Coordinates of C-alpha atoms in Angstrom, one line a residue:
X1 CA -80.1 -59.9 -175.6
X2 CA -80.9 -56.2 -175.6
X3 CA -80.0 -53.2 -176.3
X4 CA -79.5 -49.5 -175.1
X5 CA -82.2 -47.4 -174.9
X6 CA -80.0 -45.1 -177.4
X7 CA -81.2 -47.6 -180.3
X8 CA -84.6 -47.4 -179.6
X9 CA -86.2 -43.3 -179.3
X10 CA -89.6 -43.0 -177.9
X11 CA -92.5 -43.1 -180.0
X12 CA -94.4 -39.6 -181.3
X13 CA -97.8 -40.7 -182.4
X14 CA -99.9 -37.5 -183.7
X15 CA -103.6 -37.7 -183.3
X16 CA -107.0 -36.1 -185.1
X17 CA -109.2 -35.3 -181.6
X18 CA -112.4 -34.3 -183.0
X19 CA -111.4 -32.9 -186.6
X20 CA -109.9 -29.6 -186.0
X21 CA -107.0 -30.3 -183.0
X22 CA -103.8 -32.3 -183.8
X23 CA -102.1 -33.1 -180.5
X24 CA -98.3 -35.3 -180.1
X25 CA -98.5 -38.4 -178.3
X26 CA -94.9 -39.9 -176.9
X27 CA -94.6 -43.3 -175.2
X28 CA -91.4 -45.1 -174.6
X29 CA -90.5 -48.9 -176.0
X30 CA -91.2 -49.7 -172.3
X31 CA -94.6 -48.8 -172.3
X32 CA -97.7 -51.4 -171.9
X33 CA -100.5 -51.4 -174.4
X34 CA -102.6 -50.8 -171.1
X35 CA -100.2 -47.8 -170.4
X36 CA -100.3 -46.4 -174.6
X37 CA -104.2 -47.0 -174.7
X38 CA -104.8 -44.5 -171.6
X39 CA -102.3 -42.2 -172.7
X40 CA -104.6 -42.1 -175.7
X41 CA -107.8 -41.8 -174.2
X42 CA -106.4 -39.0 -171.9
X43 CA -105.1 -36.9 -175.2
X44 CA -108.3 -37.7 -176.8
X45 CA -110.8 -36.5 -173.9
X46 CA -112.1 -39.7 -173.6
X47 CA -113.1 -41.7 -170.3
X48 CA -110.5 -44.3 -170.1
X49 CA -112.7 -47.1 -171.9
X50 CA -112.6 -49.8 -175.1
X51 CA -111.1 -47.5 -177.8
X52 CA -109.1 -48.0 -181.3
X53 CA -106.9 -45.9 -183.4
X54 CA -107.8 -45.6 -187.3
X55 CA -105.6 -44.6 -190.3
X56 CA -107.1 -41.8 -192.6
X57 CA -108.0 -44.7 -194.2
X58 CA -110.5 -46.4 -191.5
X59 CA -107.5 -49.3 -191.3
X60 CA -107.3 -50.1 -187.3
X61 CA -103.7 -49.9 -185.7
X62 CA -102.2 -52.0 -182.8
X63 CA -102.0 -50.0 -180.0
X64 CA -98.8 -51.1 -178.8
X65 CA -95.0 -50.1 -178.1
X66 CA -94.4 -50.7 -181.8
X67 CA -97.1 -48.8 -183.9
X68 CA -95.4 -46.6 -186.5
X69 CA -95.2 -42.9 -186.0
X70 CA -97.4 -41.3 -188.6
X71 CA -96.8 -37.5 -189.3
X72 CA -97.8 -36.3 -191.4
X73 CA -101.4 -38.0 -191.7
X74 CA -103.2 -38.5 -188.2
X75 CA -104.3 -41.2 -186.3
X76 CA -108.1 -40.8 -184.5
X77 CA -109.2 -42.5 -181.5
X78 CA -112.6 -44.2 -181.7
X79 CA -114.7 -45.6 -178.6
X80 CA -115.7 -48.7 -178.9
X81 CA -119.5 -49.9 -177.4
X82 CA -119.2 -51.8 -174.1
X83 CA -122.4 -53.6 -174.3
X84 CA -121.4 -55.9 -177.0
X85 CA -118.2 -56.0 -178.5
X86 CA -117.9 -57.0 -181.8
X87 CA -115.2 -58.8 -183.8
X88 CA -113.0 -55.6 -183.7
X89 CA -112.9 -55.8 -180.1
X90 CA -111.7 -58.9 -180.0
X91 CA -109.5 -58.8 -182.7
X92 CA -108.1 -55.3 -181.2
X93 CA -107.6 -57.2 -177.8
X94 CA -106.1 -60.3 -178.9
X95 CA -104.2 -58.6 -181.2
X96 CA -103.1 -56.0 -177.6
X97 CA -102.1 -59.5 -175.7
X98 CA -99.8 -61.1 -178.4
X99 CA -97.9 -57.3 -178.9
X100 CA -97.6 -56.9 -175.0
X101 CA -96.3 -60.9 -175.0
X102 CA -93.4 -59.8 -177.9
X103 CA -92.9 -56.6 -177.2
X104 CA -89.3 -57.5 -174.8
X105 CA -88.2 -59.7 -177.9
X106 CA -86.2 -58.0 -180.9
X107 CA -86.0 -60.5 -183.4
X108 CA -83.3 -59.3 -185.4
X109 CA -80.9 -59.2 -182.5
X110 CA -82.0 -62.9 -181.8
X111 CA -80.7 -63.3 -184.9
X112 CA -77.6 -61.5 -184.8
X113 CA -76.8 -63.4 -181.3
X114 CA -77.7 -67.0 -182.5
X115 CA -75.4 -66.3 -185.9
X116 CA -72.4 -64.8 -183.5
X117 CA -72.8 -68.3 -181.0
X118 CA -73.3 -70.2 -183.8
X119 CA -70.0 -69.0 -185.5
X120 CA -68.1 -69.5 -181.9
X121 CA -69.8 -73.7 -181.5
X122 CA -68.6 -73.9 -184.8
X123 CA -65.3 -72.3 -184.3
X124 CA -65.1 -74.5 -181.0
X125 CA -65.7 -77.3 -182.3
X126 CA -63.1 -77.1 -185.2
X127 CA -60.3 -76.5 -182.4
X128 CA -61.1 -79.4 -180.1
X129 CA -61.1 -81.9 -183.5
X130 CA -57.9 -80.9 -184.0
X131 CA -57.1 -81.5 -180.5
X132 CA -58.9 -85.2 -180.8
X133 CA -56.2 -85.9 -183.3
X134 CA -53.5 -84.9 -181.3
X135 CA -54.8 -87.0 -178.6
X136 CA -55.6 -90.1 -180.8
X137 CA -52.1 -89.5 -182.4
X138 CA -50.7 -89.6 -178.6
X139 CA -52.5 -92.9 -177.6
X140 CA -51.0 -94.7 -180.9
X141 CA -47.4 -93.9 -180.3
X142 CA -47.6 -95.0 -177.0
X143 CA -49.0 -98.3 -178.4
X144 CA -46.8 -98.7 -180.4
X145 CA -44.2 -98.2 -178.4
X146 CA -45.7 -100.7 -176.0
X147 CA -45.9 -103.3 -177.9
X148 CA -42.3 -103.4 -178.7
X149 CA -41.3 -103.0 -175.4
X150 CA -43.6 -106.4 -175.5
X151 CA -42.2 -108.0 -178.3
X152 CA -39.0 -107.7 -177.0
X153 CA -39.5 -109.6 -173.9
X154 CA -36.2 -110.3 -172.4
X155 CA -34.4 -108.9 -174.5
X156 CA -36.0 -105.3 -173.5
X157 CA -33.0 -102.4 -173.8
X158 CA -34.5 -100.5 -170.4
X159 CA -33.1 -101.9 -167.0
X160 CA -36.0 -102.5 -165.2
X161 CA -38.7 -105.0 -167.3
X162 CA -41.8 -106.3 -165.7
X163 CA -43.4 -108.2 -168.4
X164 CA -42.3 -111.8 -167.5
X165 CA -44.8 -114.4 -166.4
X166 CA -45.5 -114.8 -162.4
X167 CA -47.2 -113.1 -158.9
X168 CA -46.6 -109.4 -159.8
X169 CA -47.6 -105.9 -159.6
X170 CA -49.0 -105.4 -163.7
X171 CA -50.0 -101.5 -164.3
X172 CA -53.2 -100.4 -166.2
X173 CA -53.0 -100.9 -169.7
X174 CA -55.8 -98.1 -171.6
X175 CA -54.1 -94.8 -172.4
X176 CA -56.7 -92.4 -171.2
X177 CA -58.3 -89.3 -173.1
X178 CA -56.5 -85.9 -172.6
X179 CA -59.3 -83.3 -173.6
X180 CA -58.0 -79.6 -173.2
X181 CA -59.3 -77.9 -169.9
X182 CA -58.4 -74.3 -169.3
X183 CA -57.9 -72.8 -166.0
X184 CA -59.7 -70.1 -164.7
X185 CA -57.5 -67.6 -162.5
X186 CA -59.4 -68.4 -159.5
X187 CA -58.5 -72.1 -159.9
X188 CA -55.1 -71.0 -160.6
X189 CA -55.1 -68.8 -157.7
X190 CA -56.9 -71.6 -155.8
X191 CA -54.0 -74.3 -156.5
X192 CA -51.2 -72.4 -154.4
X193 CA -53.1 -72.3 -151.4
X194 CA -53.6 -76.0 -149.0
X195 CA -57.2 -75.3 -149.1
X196 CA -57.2 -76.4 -152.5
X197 CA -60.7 -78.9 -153.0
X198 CA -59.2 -82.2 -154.6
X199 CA -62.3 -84.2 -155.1
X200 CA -64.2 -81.5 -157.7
X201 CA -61.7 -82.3 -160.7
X202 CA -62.3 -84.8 -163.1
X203 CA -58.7 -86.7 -164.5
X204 CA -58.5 -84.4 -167.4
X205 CA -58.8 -81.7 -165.4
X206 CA -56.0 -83.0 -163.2
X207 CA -53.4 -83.2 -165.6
X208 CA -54.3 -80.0 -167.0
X209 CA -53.7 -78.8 -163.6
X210 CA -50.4 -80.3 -163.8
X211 CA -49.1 -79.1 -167.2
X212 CA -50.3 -75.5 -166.3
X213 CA -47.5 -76.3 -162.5
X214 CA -44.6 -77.4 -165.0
X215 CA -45.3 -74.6 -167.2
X216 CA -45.9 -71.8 -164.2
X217 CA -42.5 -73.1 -162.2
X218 CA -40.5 -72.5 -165.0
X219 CA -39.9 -76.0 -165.0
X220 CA -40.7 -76.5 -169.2
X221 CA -37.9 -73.9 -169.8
X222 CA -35.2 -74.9 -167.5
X223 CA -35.6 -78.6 -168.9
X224 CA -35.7 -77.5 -172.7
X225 CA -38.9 -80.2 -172.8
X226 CA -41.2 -80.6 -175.7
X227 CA -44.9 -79.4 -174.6
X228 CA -45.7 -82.5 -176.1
X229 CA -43.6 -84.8 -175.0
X230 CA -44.7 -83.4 -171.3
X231 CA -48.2 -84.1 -171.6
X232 CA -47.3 -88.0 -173.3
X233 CA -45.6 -88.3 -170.0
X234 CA -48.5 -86.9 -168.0
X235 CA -50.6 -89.7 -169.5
X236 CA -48.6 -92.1 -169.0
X237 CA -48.2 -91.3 -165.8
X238 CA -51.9 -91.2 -165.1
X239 CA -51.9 -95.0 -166.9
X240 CA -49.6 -96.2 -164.3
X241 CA -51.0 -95.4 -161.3
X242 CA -54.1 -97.9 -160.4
X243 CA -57.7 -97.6 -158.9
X244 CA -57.0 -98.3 -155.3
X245 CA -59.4 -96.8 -152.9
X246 CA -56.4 -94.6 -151.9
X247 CA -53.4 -95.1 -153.5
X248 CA -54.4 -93.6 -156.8
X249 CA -53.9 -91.0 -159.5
X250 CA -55.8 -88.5 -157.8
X251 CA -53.7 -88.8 -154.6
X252 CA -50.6 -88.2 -157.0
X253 CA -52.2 -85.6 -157.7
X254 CA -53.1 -84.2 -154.3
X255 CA -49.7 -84.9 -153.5
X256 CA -48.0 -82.6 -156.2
X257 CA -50.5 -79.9 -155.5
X258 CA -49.3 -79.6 -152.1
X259 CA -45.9 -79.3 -153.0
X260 CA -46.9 -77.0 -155.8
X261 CA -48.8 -75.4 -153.2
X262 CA -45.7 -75.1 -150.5
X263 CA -43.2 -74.1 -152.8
X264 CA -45.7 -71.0 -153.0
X265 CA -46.0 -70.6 -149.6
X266 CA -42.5 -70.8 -148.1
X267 CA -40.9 -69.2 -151.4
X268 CA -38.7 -72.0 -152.4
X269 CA -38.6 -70.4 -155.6
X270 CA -36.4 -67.7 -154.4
X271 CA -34.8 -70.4 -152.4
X272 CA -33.6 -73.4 -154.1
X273 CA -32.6 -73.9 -157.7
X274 CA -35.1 -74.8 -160.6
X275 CA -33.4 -78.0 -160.8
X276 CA -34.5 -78.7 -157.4
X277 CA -38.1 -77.8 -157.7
X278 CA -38.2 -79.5 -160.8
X279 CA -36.8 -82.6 -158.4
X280 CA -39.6 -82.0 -156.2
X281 CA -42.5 -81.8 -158.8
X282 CA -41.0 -84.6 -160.4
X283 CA -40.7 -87.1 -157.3
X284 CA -44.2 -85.5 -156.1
X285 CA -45.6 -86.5 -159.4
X286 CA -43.9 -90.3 -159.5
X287 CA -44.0 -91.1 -155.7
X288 CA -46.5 -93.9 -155.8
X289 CA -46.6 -95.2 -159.1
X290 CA -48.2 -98.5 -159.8
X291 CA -49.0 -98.7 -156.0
X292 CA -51.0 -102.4 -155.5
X293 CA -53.0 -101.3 -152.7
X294 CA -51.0 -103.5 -150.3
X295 CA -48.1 -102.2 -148.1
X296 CA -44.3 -103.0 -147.5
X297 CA -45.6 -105.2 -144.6
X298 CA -47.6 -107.1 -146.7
X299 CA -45.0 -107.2 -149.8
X300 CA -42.5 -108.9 -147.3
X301 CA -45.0 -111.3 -144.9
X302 CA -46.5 -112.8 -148.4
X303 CA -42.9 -112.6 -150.3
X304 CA -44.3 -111.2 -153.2
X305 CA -42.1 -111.0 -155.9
X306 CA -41.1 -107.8 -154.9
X307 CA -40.3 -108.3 -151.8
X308 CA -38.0 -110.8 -153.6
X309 CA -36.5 -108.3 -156.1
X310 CA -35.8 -105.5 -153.8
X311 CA -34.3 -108.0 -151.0
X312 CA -37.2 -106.5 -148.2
X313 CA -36.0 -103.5 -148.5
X314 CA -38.6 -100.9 -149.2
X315 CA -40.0 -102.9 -152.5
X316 CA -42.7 -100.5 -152.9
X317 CA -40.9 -97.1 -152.6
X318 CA -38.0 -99.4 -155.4
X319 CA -40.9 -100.1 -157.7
X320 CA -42.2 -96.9 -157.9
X321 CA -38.9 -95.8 -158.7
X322 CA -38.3 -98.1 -161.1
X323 CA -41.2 -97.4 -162.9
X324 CA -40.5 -93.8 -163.1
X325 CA -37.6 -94.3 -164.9
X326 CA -39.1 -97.0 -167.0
X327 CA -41.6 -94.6 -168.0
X328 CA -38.9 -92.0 -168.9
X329 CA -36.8 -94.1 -171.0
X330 CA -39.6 -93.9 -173.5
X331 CA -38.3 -91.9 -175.9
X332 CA -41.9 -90.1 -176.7
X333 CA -42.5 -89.7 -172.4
X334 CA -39.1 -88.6 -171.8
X335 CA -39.7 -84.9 -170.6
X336 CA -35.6 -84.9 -169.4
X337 CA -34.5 -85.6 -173.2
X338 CA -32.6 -82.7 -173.9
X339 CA -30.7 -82.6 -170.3
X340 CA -27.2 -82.7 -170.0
X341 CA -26.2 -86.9 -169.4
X342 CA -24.6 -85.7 -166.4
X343 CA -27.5 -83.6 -164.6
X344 CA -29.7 -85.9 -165.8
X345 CA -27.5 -88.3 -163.3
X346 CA -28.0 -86.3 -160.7
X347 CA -31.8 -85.7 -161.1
X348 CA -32.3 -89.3 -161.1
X349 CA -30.4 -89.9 -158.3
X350 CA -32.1 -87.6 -156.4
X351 CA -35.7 -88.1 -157.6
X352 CA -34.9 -92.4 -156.3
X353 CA -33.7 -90.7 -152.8
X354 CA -36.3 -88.5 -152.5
X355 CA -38.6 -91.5 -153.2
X356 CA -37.5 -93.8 -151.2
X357 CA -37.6 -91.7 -148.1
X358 CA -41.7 -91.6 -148.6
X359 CA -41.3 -95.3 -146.9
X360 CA -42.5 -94.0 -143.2
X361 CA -40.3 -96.9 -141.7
X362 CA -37.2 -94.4 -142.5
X363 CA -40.0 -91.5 -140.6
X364 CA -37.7 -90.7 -137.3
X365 CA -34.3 -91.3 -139.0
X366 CA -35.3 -88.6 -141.5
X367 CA -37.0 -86.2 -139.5
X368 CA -33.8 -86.5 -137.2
X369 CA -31.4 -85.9 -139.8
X370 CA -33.3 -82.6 -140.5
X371 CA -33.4 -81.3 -136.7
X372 CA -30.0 -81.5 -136.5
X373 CA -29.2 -79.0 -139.7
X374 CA -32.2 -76.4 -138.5
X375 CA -30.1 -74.4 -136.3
X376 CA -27.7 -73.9 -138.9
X377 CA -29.6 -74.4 -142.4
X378 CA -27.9 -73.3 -145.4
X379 CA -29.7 -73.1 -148.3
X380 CA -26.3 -73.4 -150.2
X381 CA -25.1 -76.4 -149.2
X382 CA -26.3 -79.6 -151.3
X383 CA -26.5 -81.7 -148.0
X384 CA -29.3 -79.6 -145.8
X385 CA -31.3 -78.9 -149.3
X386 CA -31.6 -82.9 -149.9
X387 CA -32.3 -83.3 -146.3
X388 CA -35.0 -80.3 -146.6
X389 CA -36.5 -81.8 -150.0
X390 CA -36.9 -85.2 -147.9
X391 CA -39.0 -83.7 -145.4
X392 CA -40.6 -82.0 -147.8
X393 CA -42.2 -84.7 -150.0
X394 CA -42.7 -86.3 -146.8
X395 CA -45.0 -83.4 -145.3
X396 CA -46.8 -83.9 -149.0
X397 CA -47.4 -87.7 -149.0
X398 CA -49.0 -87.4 -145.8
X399 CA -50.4 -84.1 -145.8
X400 CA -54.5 -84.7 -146.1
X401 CA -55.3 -83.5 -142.7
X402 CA -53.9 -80.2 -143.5
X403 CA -56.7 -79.6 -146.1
X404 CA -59.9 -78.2 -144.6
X405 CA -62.6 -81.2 -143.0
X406 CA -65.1 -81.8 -145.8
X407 CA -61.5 -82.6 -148.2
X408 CA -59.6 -84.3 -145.8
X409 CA -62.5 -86.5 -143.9
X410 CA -62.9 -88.7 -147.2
X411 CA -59.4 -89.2 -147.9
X412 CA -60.0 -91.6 -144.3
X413 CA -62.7 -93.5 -145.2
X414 CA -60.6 -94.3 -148.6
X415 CA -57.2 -95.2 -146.7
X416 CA -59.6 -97.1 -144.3
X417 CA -60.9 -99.3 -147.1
X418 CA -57.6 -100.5 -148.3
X419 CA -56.4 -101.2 -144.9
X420 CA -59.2 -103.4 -144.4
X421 CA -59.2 -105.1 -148.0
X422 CA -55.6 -105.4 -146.9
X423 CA -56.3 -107.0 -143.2
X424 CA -59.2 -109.2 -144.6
X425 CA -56.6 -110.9 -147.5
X426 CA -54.0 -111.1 -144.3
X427 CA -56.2 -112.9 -142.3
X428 CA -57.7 -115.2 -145.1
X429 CA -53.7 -115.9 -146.0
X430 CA -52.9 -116.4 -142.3
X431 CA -50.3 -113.3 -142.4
X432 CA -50.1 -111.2 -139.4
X433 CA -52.5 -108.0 -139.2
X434 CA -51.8 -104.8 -137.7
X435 CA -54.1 -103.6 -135.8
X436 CA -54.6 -100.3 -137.0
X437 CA -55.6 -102.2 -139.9
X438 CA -58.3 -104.4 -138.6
X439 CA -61.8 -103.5 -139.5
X440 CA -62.9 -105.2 -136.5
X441 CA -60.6 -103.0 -133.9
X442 CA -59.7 -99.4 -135.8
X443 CA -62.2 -96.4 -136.3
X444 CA -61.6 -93.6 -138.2
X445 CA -61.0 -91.4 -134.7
X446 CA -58.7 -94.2 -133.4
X447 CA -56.7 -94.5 -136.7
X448 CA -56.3 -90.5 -137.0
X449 CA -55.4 -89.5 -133.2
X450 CA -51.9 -90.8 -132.8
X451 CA -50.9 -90.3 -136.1
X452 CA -51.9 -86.6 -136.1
X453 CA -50.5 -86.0 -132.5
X454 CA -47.3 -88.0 -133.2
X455 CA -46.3 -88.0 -136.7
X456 CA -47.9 -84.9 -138.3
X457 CA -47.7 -81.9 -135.5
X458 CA -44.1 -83.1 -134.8
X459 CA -43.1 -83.0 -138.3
X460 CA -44.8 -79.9 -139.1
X461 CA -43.9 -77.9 -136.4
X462 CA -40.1 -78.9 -137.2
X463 CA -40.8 -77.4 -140.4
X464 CA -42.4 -74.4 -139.0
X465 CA -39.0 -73.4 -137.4
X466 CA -37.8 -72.9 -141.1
X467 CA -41.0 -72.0 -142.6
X468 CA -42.8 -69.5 -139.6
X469 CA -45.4 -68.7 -142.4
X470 CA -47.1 -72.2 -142.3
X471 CA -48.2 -71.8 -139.4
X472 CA -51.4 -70.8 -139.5
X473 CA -52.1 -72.3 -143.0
X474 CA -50.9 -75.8 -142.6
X475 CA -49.8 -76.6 -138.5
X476 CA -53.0 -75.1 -137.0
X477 CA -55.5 -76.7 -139.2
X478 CA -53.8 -80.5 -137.8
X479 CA -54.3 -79.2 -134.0
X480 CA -57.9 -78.5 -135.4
X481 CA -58.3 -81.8 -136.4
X482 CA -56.8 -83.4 -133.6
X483 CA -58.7 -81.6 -131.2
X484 CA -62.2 -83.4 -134.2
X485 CA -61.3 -86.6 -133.8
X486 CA -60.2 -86.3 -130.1
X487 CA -64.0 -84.9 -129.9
X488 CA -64.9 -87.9 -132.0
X489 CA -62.8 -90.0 -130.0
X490 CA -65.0 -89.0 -126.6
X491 CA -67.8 -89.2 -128.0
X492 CA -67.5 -92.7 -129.0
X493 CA -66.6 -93.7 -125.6
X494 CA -69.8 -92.0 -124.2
X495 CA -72.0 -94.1 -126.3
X496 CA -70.0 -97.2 -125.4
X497 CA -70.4 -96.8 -122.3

């Protein structure tokens, strides 16, 4: 509340001081009762003692910041007895405390400023209703559509259907809320840079986060998509990813952040085609749909049904293609709808290529094929992009340790608790464990050393030859946390010993 002084002029208070001299008195709104009461005493050539001011009419007066002015009659100033005050005294002196208590409060701008927030709750709460429809409106298309893609059983019109009977991967069935959340610019400054703090965003936040990528690439433009039909797919998206320890929706969404974050930092947008980035978002957003929490190694040991489907060959990375593209032949979730059949070809193609080369059993043949285009990279030539894009979503999927300590450490403890729900469901199947899996052999310092010093910095650095400017933002923060869990590492070994 408040107000400038401009709307509030000091006080002129005229007083009779012994019947025959008028003298001006002028106190600011500021001023105690204390302060007014000795100002009046002084003018009155009183000692400063128990006094009251009287109307012409022998009425008493507050003596406070908000007794009226009164020219032309005159106030006079009357000392009251010390020895035994009387109900005036108290009266005057109560009424002294309860003025100096209100005098900072203006009611009528209280008021004015509980109508005007009043008006804006109100105002606030009439948008996000509509929005609540929207959403609820959202949710029953998509169960609808659901539920004929059920009815349909066998006969379902998309290529990939997992609604049969049997040992399979099943994704999450509730459609979450979608409740508006607007970015600040220093959380849309803050989502370019690595640094960016993953763990403070609830889901709704995330895919807000999201949107606001699509929609700042260019990428909602390029594609002709609905606004709509891109945040149906959002949700859906979120739907389809399970609540692994680490494998989840909010490591899709790390995952896209650093690539939104990179294509910032090494200017891809000046680089590559808005196709291409929209290939990267895209992929970045899909790459781990509907991930079980168990890995290729697993898949193929238990001969899960997808091992069986995808022949051993890379069942996870197949499945979260295919449900990409089962997602997106939903009419209401398909964000490439008003593509060109023949770039939309291509964009699938590439988005299943660019997937599939997350599986880190392909790591060194990858990462080769890229060091042997680096001399001679040309940003024009559809072969080195691809193999640039590969590394790429690569560096993302992997990229945790690049994030500052107190983001990255946590991401450990998670992927440390589904390797070990992973090695305990081994061992009680008698399947062979790994032993970087083992809760009984791996610590977090063991299980981040060699793949820091021999998968991370190598890629990295490779990039870095391309990219110099990631340097210092994303290679020298994993030689920081080498050098941690080396540190980590030593320590460890001292207390062993």
């Amino acid at each position: 509340m408040g107000s400038s002084s401009s709307s509030f002029p000091p006080r002129n208070i005229y007083l009779d001081v012994e019947g025959k001299v008028q003298k001006q008195v002028v106190f600011s709104r500021h001023c105690s009762p204390c302060d007014i009461k000795e100002l009046l005493c002084s003018s009155s050539n009183l000692p400063n003692a128990a006094i009251k001011v009287v109307n012409p009419e022998g009425a008493m007066v507050s003596i406070d910041a908000t007794m009226p002015t009164n020219s032309p009659f005159l106030y006079k100033v009357v000392p009251l007895s010390t020895d035994q005050p009387g109900r005036e005294d108290m009266f005057q002196s109560v009424l002294s405390q309860v003025a100096e208590q209100f005098t900072a409060f203006r009611i009528s701008e209280l008021k004015s400023e509980v109508t005007n927030r009043l008006a804006a709750l109100e105002k606030r709460v009439e948008v996000e209703g509509l929005k609540v429809v929207e959403i609820e409106k959202c949710k029953n298309d998509l169960k609808k559509l659901r539920d004929e893609m059920t009815s349909r059983g066998g006969s379902c019109s998309c290529k990939f259907n997992f609604s049969e009977e049997g040992k399979k991967v099943t994704p999450r069935r509730d459609v979450p809320t979608y409740p508006k959340y607007t970015l600040s610019q220093e959380t849309i400054e803050a989502l370019k840079k690595p640094t960016f703090d993953v763990w403070h965003w609830e889901h709704n936040e995330m895919l807000s986060c999201l949107e606001f990528m699509y929609h700042d690439l260019g990428l909602v433009k390029e594609f002709n998509m609905n606004p709509i039909t891109l945040k149906r797919w959002l949700l859906a998206i979120q739907e389809n990813y399970r609540n692994n320890p680490f494998h989840n929706f909010r490591h899709c969404f790390c995952v896209s952040q650093m690539m939104y974050g990179m294509i910032h930092l090494c200017n891809l947008q000046g680089k590559l085609t808005l196709t291409d980035l929209g290939i990267l978002m895209t992929t970045a957003v899909c790459h781990d749909l509907d991930h079980p929490g168990y890995n290729n190694r697993y898949q193929i040991n238990a001969r899960t049904e997808l091992a069986v489907r995808y022949n051993d060959i890379s069942p996870l990375e197949n499945h979260h293609c295919a449900v990409a593209f089962q997602i997106l032949s939903l009419p209401e979730c398909n964000i490439f709808a008003n593509v060109d059949p023949e770039a939309f070809k291509k964009i699938r193609q590439a988005i299943i290529t660019l997937i599939l080369a997350t599986d880190m059993a392909r790591h060194g043949e990858i990462l080769e094929g890229f060091k042997q285009k680096l001399d001679n990279f040309d940003f024009s030539n559809e072969d080195h992009v691809m193999c640039l894009q590969k590394v790429l979503i690569k560096c993302c999927d992997i990229s945790n340790e690049v994030r500052p300590t107190e983001v990255a450490e946590p991401w450990v403890d998670c992927l440390l608790e589904e390797y070990f729900m992973q090695s305990d469901r081994e061992k009680s199947e008698g399947l062979p464990v790994a032993p970087f899996m083992d809760r009984d052999k791996v610590t977090k310092p063991t299980a981040q050393i060699g793949f820091i010093k021999f998968v991370l910095i190598p890629m990295f650095e490779t990039v870095m030859k391309l990219f110099p400017q990631i340097e210092e933002i994303m290679v020298q923060p994993l030689r920081d946390s080498r050098d941690h869990y080396e540190e980590l590492k030593q320590l460890e070994d001292s207390m062993t010993e």
